[in-house]
Amino acid sequence: MQYRTIGNTTVSAVGLGAMPLSIEERPDQERAIATLHAALDAGVTLIDTADSYHWHAGEQGHNELLIAHALARYGSHTADVLVATKGGRGRPGDGSWTVNGTPAHLKRAAEASLKRLGVEAIGLYQLHKPDPAVPWADSVGALLELLDAGTIRAAGISNVNTAQIREAHTVLGDRLVSVQNQYSPAVRDSEPELRLSAELGLAFLPWSPLGGISRSSLDGPSGPTSVGTAFHRIAAEHGVSPQQIALAWLLTRSPAMIPVPGASRPASIQDSAQAAELTLSSAELTQLDDALPG
């Protein structure tokens, strides 16, 4: 496993997005725990979650509780695992998402996440999404209060633009350590945010990093496939999955990049973790770049 940094913490270059283990069509608990353990076995030391990763109403924190349980059952060698959680969104249970970025809510949410994770302080706490009804400075100020109180050790922001990154960095200084936006072969709208993150020394954690690449068959059907892309052709040449090629390509985009692909089966995260060891030639990278949509 190769490694990168989030603030002053070293983590695996590929993390695990734990959301599929708790939302719609989630696996049973034993398979979910086996998936988390497989990630740890593969050398993954970054697990991404949120208090809103659940399916039904009244299940807030389902994913956080699952991760805490899996880490406790693993038994050893988990001290270096960074669990990054998020607050500021909700799920009423009907499939929709809500946003609440008030300082009072964020502070209550962080305290609740702290208890569910069973830690002395949350290693990385991320504001899930800007709330258009709340001044951005107020929401970021809540992160500052949580840092000062010792509830969280480092702060991150998600679904943000460059102006919001700069403002948050002004408020939080080097205690702002990460940005989490959508970024993948198919969706590269956050290229400016990626560049700015690298400039400011922030980790960039792309969500949905496999957009444009059909999900692994290990996770079951996922709609229309994208067989025949340059990612699939190069994968066949290497004898690996297209998902591995996509993740390896992402890692070349910036030293700030730390993808957190989701998984709902042990084999899927084991496959993804191997991308950190995959080297793509300059000719292959050119082929992939030339094939990108848009």
PDB file of C-alpha atoms in Angstrom:
ATOM      1  CA  MET A   1       0.000   0.000   0.000  1.00  0.00           C
ATOM      2  CA  GLN A   2       1.197   3.485  -0.860  1.00  0.00           C
ATOM      3  CA  TYR A   3       0.452   6.362   1.510  1.00  0.00           C
ATOM      4  CA  ARG A   4      -0.542  10.018   1.406  1.00  0.00           C
ATOM      5  CA  THR A   5      -1.253  12.623   4.059  1.00  0.00           C
ATOM      6  CA  ILE A   6      -4.294  14.385   5.437  1.00  0.00           C
ATOM      7  CA  GLY A   7      -2.974  17.198   7.578  1.00  0.00           C
ATOM      8  CA  ASN A   8      -0.337  15.599   9.786  1.00  0.00           C
ATOM      9  CA  THR A   9      -1.878  12.117   9.479  1.00  0.00           C
ATOM     10  CA  THR A  10      -0.557   9.472   7.099  1.00  0.00           C
ATOM     11  CA  VAL A  11      -3.240   7.332   5.463  1.00  0.00           C
ATOM     12  CA  SER A  12      -3.473   4.758   2.717  1.00  0.00           C
ATOM     13  CA  ALA A  13      -3.535   6.261  -0.780  1.00  0.00           C
ATOM     14  CA  VAL A  14      -6.896   4.543  -1.356  1.00  0.00           C
ATOM     15  CA  GLY A  15      -9.558   4.701   1.332  1.00  0.00           C
ATOM     16  CA  LEU A  16     -12.956   3.069   1.767  1.00  0.00           C
ATOM     17  CA  GLY A  17     -16.228   4.892   1.279  1.00  0.00           C
ATOM     18  CA  ALA A  18     -18.481   3.101   3.749  1.00  0.00           C
ATOM     19  CA  MET A  19     -21.816   4.575   2.622  1.00  0.00           C
ATOM     20  CA  PRO A  20     -22.964   1.493   0.597  1.00  0.00           C
ATOM     21  CA  LEU A  21     -22.840  -0.560   3.793  1.00  0.00           C
ATOM     22  CA  SER A  22     -25.735   1.412   5.334  1.00  0.00           C
ATOM     23  CA  ILE A  23     -27.972   2.920   2.653  1.00  0.00           C
ATOM     24  CA  GLU A  24     -30.554   1.375   0.340  1.00  0.00           C
ATOM     25  CA  GLU A  25     -29.888  -2.234  -0.680  1.00  0.00           C
ATOM     26  CA  ARG A  26     -27.209  -2.507   1.976  1.00  0.00           C
ATOM     27  CA  PRO A  27     -25.687  -5.895   2.773  1.00  0.00           C
ATOM     28  CA  ASP A  28     -26.451  -7.724   5.979  1.00  0.00           C
ATOM     29  CA  GLN A  29     -24.340  -6.826   8.986  1.00  0.00           C
ATOM     30  CA  GLU A  30     -21.960  -9.768   8.745  1.00  0.00           C
ATOM     31  CA  ARG A  31     -21.094  -9.030   5.127  1.00  0.00           C
ATOM     32  CA  ALA A  32     -20.730  -5.337   5.957  1.00  0.00           C
ATOM     33  CA  ILE A  33     -18.310  -6.115   8.776  1.00  0.00           C
ATOM     34  CA  ALA A  34     -16.436  -8.557   6.541  1.00  0.00           C
ATOM     35  CA  THR A  35     -16.075  -5.755   3.973  1.00  0.00           C
ATOM     36  CA  LEU A  36     -14.641  -3.389   6.563  1.00  0.00           C
ATOM     37  CA  HIS A  37     -12.260  -6.081   7.812  1.00  0.00           C
ATOM     38  CA  ALA A  38     -11.179  -6.833   4.246  1.00  0.00           C
ATOM     39  CA  ALA A  39     -10.307  -3.178   3.835  1.00  0.00           C
ATOM     40  CA  LEU A  40      -8.140  -3.276   6.944  1.00  0.00           C
ATOM     41  CA  ASP A  41      -6.513  -6.522   5.784  1.00  0.00           C
ATOM     42  CA  ALA A  42      -5.663  -4.817   2.484  1.00  0.00           C
ATOM     43  CA  GLY A  43      -3.890  -1.967   4.281  1.00  0.00           C
ATOM     44  CA  VAL A  44      -6.665   0.637   4.042  1.00  0.00           C
ATOM     45  CA  THR A  45      -6.328   3.123   6.903  1.00  0.00           C
ATOM     46  CA  LEU A  46      -8.919   5.727   5.844  1.00  0.00           C
ATOM     47  CA  ILE A  47     -12.644   5.060   6.235  1.00  0.00           C
ATOM     48  CA  ASP A  48     -15.108   7.713   5.103  1.00  0.00           C
ATOM     49  CA  THR A  49     -18.553   7.938   6.682  1.00  0.00           C
ATOM     50  CA  ALA A  50     -21.258  10.398   7.782  1.00  0.00           C
ATOM     51  CA  ASP A  51     -24.035  10.543  10.340  1.00  0.00           C
ATOM     52  CA  SER A  52     -26.540  10.638   7.465  1.00  0.00           C
ATOM     53  CA  TYR A  53     -25.416   7.353   5.914  1.00  0.00           C
ATOM     54  CA  HIS A  54     -28.471   5.247   6.713  1.00  0.00           C
ATOM     55  CA  TRP A  55     -31.570   3.931   4.985  1.00  0.00           C
ATOM     56  CA  HIS A  56     -34.665   4.257   7.148  1.00  0.00           C
ATOM     57  CA  ALA A  57     -35.978   7.052   9.332  1.00  0.00           C
ATOM     58  CA  GLY A  58     -34.645   6.926  12.877  1.00  0.00           C
ATOM     59  CA  GLU A  59     -31.376   5.238  11.872  1.00  0.00           C
ATOM     60  CA  GLN A  60     -29.092   8.285  12.061  1.00  0.00           C
ATOM     61  CA  GLY A  61     -25.511   7.187  12.658  1.00  0.00           C
ATOM     62  CA  HIS A  62     -26.062   3.622  11.362  1.00  0.00           C
ATOM     63  CA  ASN A  63     -22.818   3.688   9.378  1.00  0.00           C
ATOM     64  CA  GLU A  64     -20.785   5.181  12.230  1.00  0.00           C
ATOM     65  CA  LEU A  65     -22.033   2.533  14.657  1.00  0.00           C
ATOM     66  CA  LEU A  66     -21.271  -0.195  12.124  1.00  0.00           C
ATOM     67  CA  ILE A  67     -17.700   1.042  11.674  1.00  0.00           C
ATOM     68  CA  ALA A  68     -17.122   1.325  15.423  1.00  0.00           C
ATOM     69  CA  HIS A  69     -18.411  -2.236  15.881  1.00  0.00           C
ATOM     70  CA  ALA A  70     -16.235  -3.571  13.048  1.00  0.00           C
ATOM     71  CA  LEU A  71     -13.106  -1.896  14.399  1.00  0.00           C
ATOM     72  CA  ALA A  72     -13.781  -3.300  17.866  1.00  0.00           C
ATOM     73  CA  ARG A  73     -14.252  -6.789  16.434  1.00  0.00           C
ATOM     74  CA  TYR A  74     -11.072  -6.556  14.363  1.00  0.00           C
ATOM     75  CA  GLY A  75      -9.167  -6.745  17.602  1.00  0.00           C
ATOM     76  CA  SER A  76      -5.832  -5.154  16.791  1.00  0.00           C
ATOM     77  CA  HIS A  77      -3.864  -2.818  14.568  1.00  0.00           C
ATOM     78  CA  THR A  78      -6.593  -0.182  14.268  1.00  0.00           C
ATOM     79  CA  ALA A  79      -4.846   2.686  16.065  1.00  0.00           C
ATOM     80  CA  ASP A  80      -3.610   4.044  12.728  1.00  0.00           C
ATOM     81  CA  VAL A  81      -7.068   3.975  11.098  1.00  0.00           C
ATOM     82  CA  LEU A  82      -8.527   7.426  10.438  1.00  0.00           C
ATOM     83  CA  VAL A  83     -12.319   7.453  10.495  1.00  0.00           C
ATOM     84  CA  ALA A  84     -13.489  10.604   8.741  1.00  0.00           C
ATOM     85  CA  THR A  85     -17.119  11.457   9.361  1.00  0.00           C
ATOM     86  CA  LYS A  86     -19.388  14.261   8.240  1.00  0.00           C
ATOM     87  CA  GLY A  87     -22.273  16.304   9.617  1.00  0.00           C
ATOM     88  CA  GLY A  88     -24.751  18.782   8.219  1.00  0.00           C
ATOM     89  CA  ARG A  89     -27.057  16.555   6.167  1.00  0.00           C
ATOM     90  CA  GLY A  90     -30.029  14.413   7.042  1.00  0.00           C
ATOM     91  CA  ARG A  91     -32.142  11.623   5.546  1.00  0.00           C
ATOM     92  CA  PRO A  92     -35.836  11.552   6.477  1.00  0.00           C
ATOM     93  CA  GLY A  93     -36.127   7.944   5.286  1.00  0.00           C
ATOM     94  CA  ASP A  94     -37.904   8.581   1.980  1.00  0.00           C
ATOM     95  CA  GLY A  95     -34.734   8.648  -0.097  1.00  0.00           C
ATOM     96  CA  SER A  96     -34.325  12.415   0.056  1.00  0.00           C
ATOM     97  CA  TRP A  97     -31.506  14.431   1.620  1.00  0.00           C
ATOM     98  CA  THR A  98     -31.763  17.563   3.755  1.00  0.00           C
ATOM     99  CA  VAL A  99     -29.172  20.180   4.693  1.00  0.00           C
ATOM    100  CA  ASN A 100     -28.663  21.844   8.086  1.00  0.00           C
ATOM    101  CA  GLY A 101     -25.517  23.895   8.542  1.00  0.00           C
ATOM    102  CA  THR A 102     -26.485  25.883  11.624  1.00  0.00           C
ATOM    103  CA  PRO A 103     -23.733  26.014  14.231  1.00  0.00           C
ATOM    104  CA  ALA A 104     -26.021  24.535  16.868  1.00  0.00           C
ATOM    105  CA  HIS A 105     -26.867  21.547  14.694  1.00  0.00           C
ATOM    106  CA  LEU A 106     -23.261  20.916  13.643  1.00  0.00           C
ATOM    107  CA  LYS A 107     -22.047  20.956  17.230  1.00  0.00           C
ATOM    108  CA  ARG A 108     -24.813  18.587  18.359  1.00  0.00           C
ATOM    109  CA  ALA A 109     -24.138  16.315  15.379  1.00  0.00           C
ATOM    110  CA  ALA A 110     -20.407  16.175  16.093  1.00  0.00           C
ATOM    111  CA  GLU A 111     -20.993  15.294  19.740  1.00  0.00           C
ATOM    112  CA  ALA A 112     -23.378  12.517  18.706  1.00  0.00           C
ATOM    113  CA  SER A 113     -20.876  11.181  16.146  1.00  0.00           C
ATOM    114  CA  LEU A 114     -18.158  11.231  18.791  1.00  0.00           C
ATOM    115  CA  LYS A 115     -20.255   9.009  21.061  1.00  0.00           C
ATOM    116  CA  ARG A 116     -21.203   6.596  18.291  1.00  0.00           C
ATOM    117  CA  LEU A 117     -17.603   6.189  17.162  1.00  0.00           C
ATOM    118  CA  GLY A 118     -16.477   5.706  20.753  1.00  0.00           C
ATOM    119  CA  VAL A 119     -13.345   7.848  20.434  1.00  0.00           C
ATOM    120  CA  GLU A 120     -11.824  10.626  22.522  1.00  0.00           C
ATOM    121  CA  ALA A 121     -11.879  12.980  19.538  1.00  0.00           C
ATOM    122  CA  ILE A 122     -13.016  12.628  15.929  1.00  0.00           C
ATOM    123  CA  GLY A 123      -9.907  12.372  13.743  1.00  0.00           C
ATOM    124  CA  LEU A 124     -11.449  14.246  10.812  1.00  0.00           C
ATOM    125  CA  TYR A 125     -14.842  15.952  10.851  1.00  0.00           C
ATOM    126  CA  GLN A 126     -16.191  17.330   7.595  1.00  0.00           C
ATOM    127  CA  LEU A 127     -19.003  19.784   6.953  1.00  0.00           C
ATOM    128  CA  HIS A 128     -21.088  17.716   4.558  1.00  0.00           C
ATOM    129  CA  LYS A 129     -22.556  20.482   2.417  1.00  0.00           C
ATOM    130  CA  PRO A 130     -22.970  24.270   2.579  1.00  0.00           C
ATOM    131  CA  ASP A 131     -26.416  25.287   3.762  1.00  0.00           C
ATOM    132  CA  PRO A 132     -27.775  28.110   1.566  1.00  0.00           C
ATOM    133  CA  ALA A 133     -29.863  29.311   4.515  1.00  0.00           C
ATOM    134  CA  VAL A 134     -26.835  29.761   6.791  1.00  0.00           C
ATOM    135  CA  PRO A 135     -23.869  32.107   6.239  1.00  0.00           C
ATOM    136  CA  TRP A 136     -20.854  30.008   5.287  1.00  0.00           C
ATOM    137  CA  ALA A 137     -18.707  31.747   7.867  1.00  0.00           C
ATOM    138  CA  ASP A 138     -21.135  30.690  10.610  1.00  0.00           C
ATOM    139  CA  SER A 139     -20.986  27.014   9.621  1.00  0.00           C
ATOM    140  CA  VAL A 140     -17.192  27.083   9.370  1.00  0.00           C
ATOM    141  CA  GLY A 141     -17.076  28.881  12.700  1.00  0.00           C
ATOM    142  CA  ALA A 142     -18.798  25.877  14.273  1.00  0.00           C
ATOM    143  CA  LEU A 143     -15.915  23.702  13.060  1.00  0.00           C
ATOM    144  CA  LEU A 144     -13.496  26.123  14.724  1.00  0.00           C
ATOM    145  CA  GLU A 145     -15.401  25.818  18.005  1.00  0.00           C
ATOM    146  CA  LEU A 146     -15.327  22.023  17.753  1.00  0.00           C
ATOM    147  CA  LEU A 147     -11.570  22.136  17.157  1.00  0.00           C
ATOM    148  CA  ASP A 148     -11.008  24.447  20.105  1.00  0.00           C
ATOM    149  CA  ALA A 149     -13.159  22.220  22.313  1.00  0.00           C
ATOM    150  CA  GLY A 150     -11.156  19.126  21.376  1.00  0.00           C
ATOM    151  CA  THR A 151     -14.225  17.368  19.986  1.00  0.00           C
ATOM    152  CA  ILE A 152     -12.494  17.015  16.620  1.00  0.00           C
ATOM    153  CA  ARG A 153      -8.796  16.951  15.727  1.00  0.00           C
ATOM    154  CA  ALA A 154      -9.022  18.230  12.160  1.00  0.00           C
ATOM    155  CA  ALA A 155     -11.671  19.740   9.912  1.00  0.00           C
ATOM    156  CA  GLY A 156     -12.745  19.235   6.325  1.00  0.00           C
ATOM    157  CA  ILE A 157     -15.372  20.639   3.975  1.00  0.00           C
ATOM    158  CA  SER A 158     -17.393  18.933   1.269  1.00  0.00           C
ATOM    159  CA  ASN A 159     -19.310  19.945  -1.867  1.00  0.00           C
ATOM    160  CA  VAL A 160     -17.661  23.355  -1.961  1.00  0.00           C
ATOM    161  CA  ASN A 161     -16.345  25.853  -4.502  1.00  0.00           C
ATOM    162  CA  THR A 162     -13.001  27.642  -4.525  1.00  0.00           C
ATOM    163  CA  ALA A 163     -14.322  30.746  -2.761  1.00  0.00           C
ATOM    164  CA  GLN A 164     -15.682  28.617   0.076  1.00  0.00           C
ATOM    165  CA  ILE A 165     -12.391  26.742   0.352  1.00  0.00           C
ATOM    166  CA  ARG A 166     -10.447  30.003   0.614  1.00  0.00           C
ATOM    167  CA  GLU A 167     -12.826  31.424   3.216  1.00  0.00           C
ATOM    168  CA  ALA A 168     -12.703  28.259   5.309  1.00  0.00           C
ATOM    169  CA  HIS A 169      -8.909  28.202   5.081  1.00  0.00           C
ATOM    170  CA  THR A 170      -8.776  31.804   6.288  1.00  0.00           C
ATOM    171  CA  VAL A 171     -10.904  30.894   9.327  1.00  0.00           C
ATOM    172  CA  LEU A 172      -9.381  27.522  10.175  1.00  0.00           C
ATOM    173  CA  GLY A 173      -5.780  27.852   8.983  1.00  0.00           C
ATOM    174  CA  ASP A 174      -3.822  24.608   8.955  1.00  0.00           C
ATOM    175  CA  ARG A 175      -6.585  22.879  10.915  1.00  0.00           C
ATOM    176  CA  LEU A 176      -8.521  22.693   7.651  1.00  0.00           C
ATOM    177  CA  VAL A 177      -7.027  19.581   6.081  1.00  0.00           C
ATOM    178  CA  SER A 178      -9.384  18.243   3.414  1.00  0.00           C
ATOM    179  CA  VAL A 179     -11.884  18.917   0.664  1.00  0.00           C
ATOM    180  CA  GLN A 180     -14.374  16.276  -0.482  1.00  0.00           C
ATOM    181  CA  ASN A 181     -16.058  16.960  -3.821  1.00  0.00           C
ATOM    182  CA  GLN A 182     -17.330  14.780  -6.637  1.00  0.00           C
ATOM    183  CA  TYR A 183     -14.552  13.897  -9.082  1.00  0.00           C
ATOM    184  CA  SER A 184     -14.177  10.975 -11.461  1.00  0.00           C
ATOM    185  CA  PRO A 185     -13.351  10.154 -15.088  1.00  0.00           C
ATOM    186  CA  ALA A 186     -16.878  11.261 -16.004  1.00  0.00           C
ATOM    187  CA  VAL A 187     -17.230  14.279 -13.681  1.00  0.00           C
ATOM    188  CA  ARG A 188     -14.303  16.675 -13.461  1.00  0.00           C
ATOM    189  CA  ASP A 189     -16.101  19.921 -12.634  1.00  0.00           C
ATOM    190  CA  SER A 190     -14.023  20.212  -9.458  1.00  0.00           C
ATOM    191  CA  GLU A 191     -10.703  20.551 -11.270  1.00  0.00           C
ATOM    192  CA  PRO A 192     -10.293  24.123  -9.889  1.00  0.00           C
ATOM    193  CA  GLU A 193     -11.016  22.886  -6.354  1.00  0.00           C
ATOM    194  CA  LEU A 194      -8.506  20.058  -6.812  1.00  0.00           C
ATOM    195  CA  ARG A 195      -5.807  22.511  -7.921  1.00  0.00           C
ATOM    196  CA  LEU A 196      -6.552  24.860  -5.041  1.00  0.00           C
ATOM    197  CA  SER A 197      -6.488  21.991  -2.544  1.00  0.00           C
ATOM    198  CA  ALA A 198      -3.007  21.011  -3.724  1.00  0.00           C
ATOM    199  CA  GLU A 199      -1.896  24.661  -3.561  1.00  0.00           C
ATOM    200  CA  LEU A 200      -3.104  24.995   0.044  1.00  0.00           C
ATOM    201  CA  GLY A 201      -1.784  21.609   1.146  1.00  0.00           C
ATOM    202  CA  LEU A 202      -5.248  20.081   1.576  1.00  0.00           C
ATOM    203  CA  ALA A 203      -6.119  16.476   0.825  1.00  0.00           C
ATOM    204  CA  PHE A 204      -8.748  16.038  -1.883  1.00  0.00           C
ATOM    205  CA  LEU A 205     -11.102  13.098  -1.249  1.00  0.00           C
ATOM    206  CA  PRO A 206     -13.231  12.543  -4.357  1.00  0.00           C
ATOM    207  CA  TRP A 207     -16.652  11.034  -3.801  1.00  0.00           C
ATOM    208  CA  SER A 208     -18.074   8.745  -6.504  1.00  0.00           C
ATOM    209  CA  PRO A 209     -14.540   8.337  -7.889  1.00  0.00           C
ATOM    210  CA  LEU A 210     -15.619   5.595 -10.311  1.00  0.00           C
ATOM    211  CA  GLY A 211     -18.162   7.699 -12.192  1.00  0.00           C
ATOM    212  CA  GLY A 212     -17.988   6.776 -15.872  1.00  0.00           C
ATOM    213  CA  ILE A 213     -16.661   3.311 -15.064  1.00  0.00           C
ATOM    214  CA  SER A 214     -19.232   0.570 -14.549  1.00  0.00           C
ATOM    215  CA  ARG A 215     -19.241  -0.741 -11.008  1.00  0.00           C
ATOM    216  CA  SER A 216     -17.432  -3.958 -10.352  1.00  0.00           C
ATOM    217  CA  SER A 217     -19.433  -7.072 -11.130  1.00  0.00           C
ATOM    218  CA  LEU A 218     -18.388  -8.099  -7.638  1.00  0.00           C
ATOM    219  CA  ASP A 219     -20.949  -5.605  -6.348  1.00  0.00           C
ATOM    220  CA  GLY A 220     -23.690  -6.753  -8.675  1.00  0.00           C
ATOM    221  CA  PRO A 221     -25.547  -4.967 -11.504  1.00  0.00           C
ATOM    222  CA  SER A 222     -25.395  -1.172 -11.534  1.00  0.00           C
ATOM    223  CA  GLY A 223     -27.225  -0.132 -14.666  1.00  0.00           C
ATOM    224  CA  PRO A 224     -25.703   0.301 -18.125  1.00  0.00           C
ATOM    225  CA  THR A 225     -22.058  -0.656 -18.328  1.00  0.00           C
ATOM    226  CA  SER A 226     -19.277   1.252 -20.022  1.00  0.00           C
ATOM    227  CA  VAL A 227     -17.409  -1.670 -21.531  1.00  0.00           C
ATOM    228  CA  GLY A 228     -15.102  -0.670 -24.337  1.00  0.00           C
ATOM    229  CA  THR A 229     -13.646   2.508 -22.865  1.00  0.00           C
ATOM    230  CA  ALA A 230      -9.897   3.125 -22.740  1.00  0.00           C
ATOM    231  CA  PHE A 231     -10.097   2.235 -19.052  1.00  0.00           C
ATOM    232  CA  HIS A 232     -11.448  -1.208 -19.948  1.00  0.00           C
ATOM    233  CA  ARG A 233      -8.922  -1.776 -22.746  1.00  0.00           C
ATOM    234  CA  ILE A 234      -5.941  -0.868 -20.565  1.00  0.00           C
ATOM    235  CA  ALA A 235      -7.371  -2.942 -17.714  1.00  0.00           C
ATOM    236  CA  ALA A 236      -7.432  -5.983 -20.007  1.00  0.00           C
ATOM    237  CA  GLU A 237      -3.806  -5.373 -20.941  1.00  0.00           C
ATOM    238  CA  HIS A 238      -2.806  -5.282 -17.265  1.00  0.00           C
ATOM    239  CA  GLY A 239      -5.063  -8.155 -16.305  1.00  0.00           C
ATOM    240  CA  VAL A 240      -6.866  -6.047 -13.694  1.00  0.00           C
ATOM    241  CA  SER A 241     -10.301  -4.469 -13.297  1.00  0.00           C
ATOM    242  CA  PRO A 242     -11.298  -1.170 -14.966  1.00  0.00           C
ATOM    243  CA  GLN A 243     -11.982   0.124 -11.456  1.00  0.00           C
ATOM    244  CA  GLN A 244      -8.312  -0.349 -10.577  1.00  0.00           C
ATOM    245  CA  ILE A 245      -7.269   1.575 -13.672  1.00  0.00           C
ATOM    246  CA  ALA A 246      -9.648   4.429 -12.819  1.00  0.00           C
ATOM    247  CA  LEU A 247      -8.338   4.693  -9.261  1.00  0.00           C
ATOM    248  CA  ALA A 248      -4.707   4.510 -10.406  1.00  0.00           C
ATOM    249  CA  TRP A 249      -5.471   7.251 -12.927  1.00  0.00           C
ATOM    250  CA  LEU A 250      -7.010   9.394 -10.190  1.00  0.00           C
ATOM    251  CA  LEU A 251      -3.883   9.035  -8.069  1.00  0.00           C
ATOM    252  CA  THR A 252      -1.810  10.503 -10.901  1.00  0.00           C
ATOM    253  CA  ARG A 253      -3.987  13.599 -11.142  1.00  0.00           C
ATOM    254  CA  SER A 254      -2.566  15.219  -8.019  1.00  0.00           C
ATOM    255  CA  PRO A 255      -0.535  14.361  -4.907  1.00  0.00           C
ATOM    256  CA  ALA A 256      -3.533  15.713  -2.975  1.00  0.00           C
ATOM    257  CA  MET A 257      -5.833  13.024  -4.376  1.00  0.00           C
ATOM    258  CA  ILE A 258      -7.004  10.254  -2.029  1.00  0.00           C
ATOM    259  CA  PRO A 259      -9.956   8.383  -3.566  1.00  0.00           C
ATOM    260  CA  VAL A 260     -12.469   6.693  -1.277  1.00  0.00           C
ATOM    261  CA  PRO A 261     -14.358   4.207  -3.466  1.00  0.00           C
ATOM    262  CA  GLY A 262     -17.402   2.572  -1.988  1.00  0.00           C
ATOM    263  CA  ALA A 263     -17.759  -1.173  -1.567  1.00  0.00           C
ATOM    264  CA  SER A 264     -20.405  -3.567  -0.341  1.00  0.00           C
ATOM    265  CA  ARG A 265     -18.392  -6.800  -0.630  1.00  0.00           C
ATOM    266  CA  PRO A 266     -14.921  -7.752   0.645  1.00  0.00           C
ATOM    267  CA  ALA A 267     -13.634  -8.554  -2.855  1.00  0.00           C
ATOM    268  CA  SER A 268     -14.517  -5.068  -4.108  1.00  0.00           C
ATOM    269  CA  ILE A 269     -12.409  -3.134  -1.608  1.00  0.00           C
ATOM    270  CA  GLN A 270      -9.590  -5.650  -1.920  1.00  0.00           C
ATOM    271  CA  ASP A 271      -9.592  -4.966  -5.656  1.00  0.00           C
ATOM    272  CA  SER A 272      -9.707  -1.190  -5.181  1.00  0.00           C
ATOM    273  CA  ALA A 273      -6.861  -1.180  -2.666  1.00  0.00           C
ATOM    274  CA  GLN A 274      -4.556  -2.784  -5.222  1.00  0.00           C
ATOM    275  CA  ALA A 275      -4.814   0.346  -7.383  1.00  0.00           C
ATOM    276  CA  ALA A 276      -2.301   2.031  -5.086  1.00  0.00           C
ATOM    277  CA  GLU A 277       0.356  -0.383  -6.380  1.00  0.00           C
ATOM    278  CA  LEU A 278      -0.551  -0.066 -10.060  1.00  0.00           C
ATOM    279  CA  THR A 279       1.755   2.004 -12.274  1.00  0.00           C
ATOM    280  CA  LEU A 280       0.430   3.448 -15.513  1.00  0.00           C
ATOM    281  CA  SER A 281       2.838   4.468 -18.252  1.00  0.00           C
ATOM    282  CA  SER A 282       2.850   7.964 -19.705  1.00  0.00           C
ATOM    283  CA  ALA A 283       1.448   6.537 -22.944  1.00  0.00           C
ATOM    284  CA  GLU A 284      -1.400   4.879 -21.066  1.00  0.00           C
ATOM    285  CA  LEU A 285      -2.179   8.064 -19.164  1.00  0.00           C
ATOM    286  CA  THR A 286      -2.297   9.955 -22.461  1.00  0.00           C
ATOM    287  CA  GLN A 287      -4.739   7.384 -23.860  1.00  0.00           C
ATOM    288  CA  LEU A 288      -6.947   7.717 -20.798  1.00  0.00           C
ATOM    289  CA  ASP A 289      -6.859  11.512 -20.824  1.00  0.00           C
ATOM    290  CA  ASP A 290      -7.654  11.624 -24.539  1.00  0.00           C
ATOM    291  CA  ALA A 291     -10.651   9.355 -23.994  1.00  0.00           C
ATOM    292  CA  LEU A 292     -12.231  11.448 -21.229  1.00  0.00           C
ATOM    293  CA  PRO A 293     -15.669  12.875 -21.998  1.00  0.00           C
ATOM    294  CA  GLY A 294     -16.149  16.604 -22.320  1.00  0.00           C
TER     295      GLY A 294
END
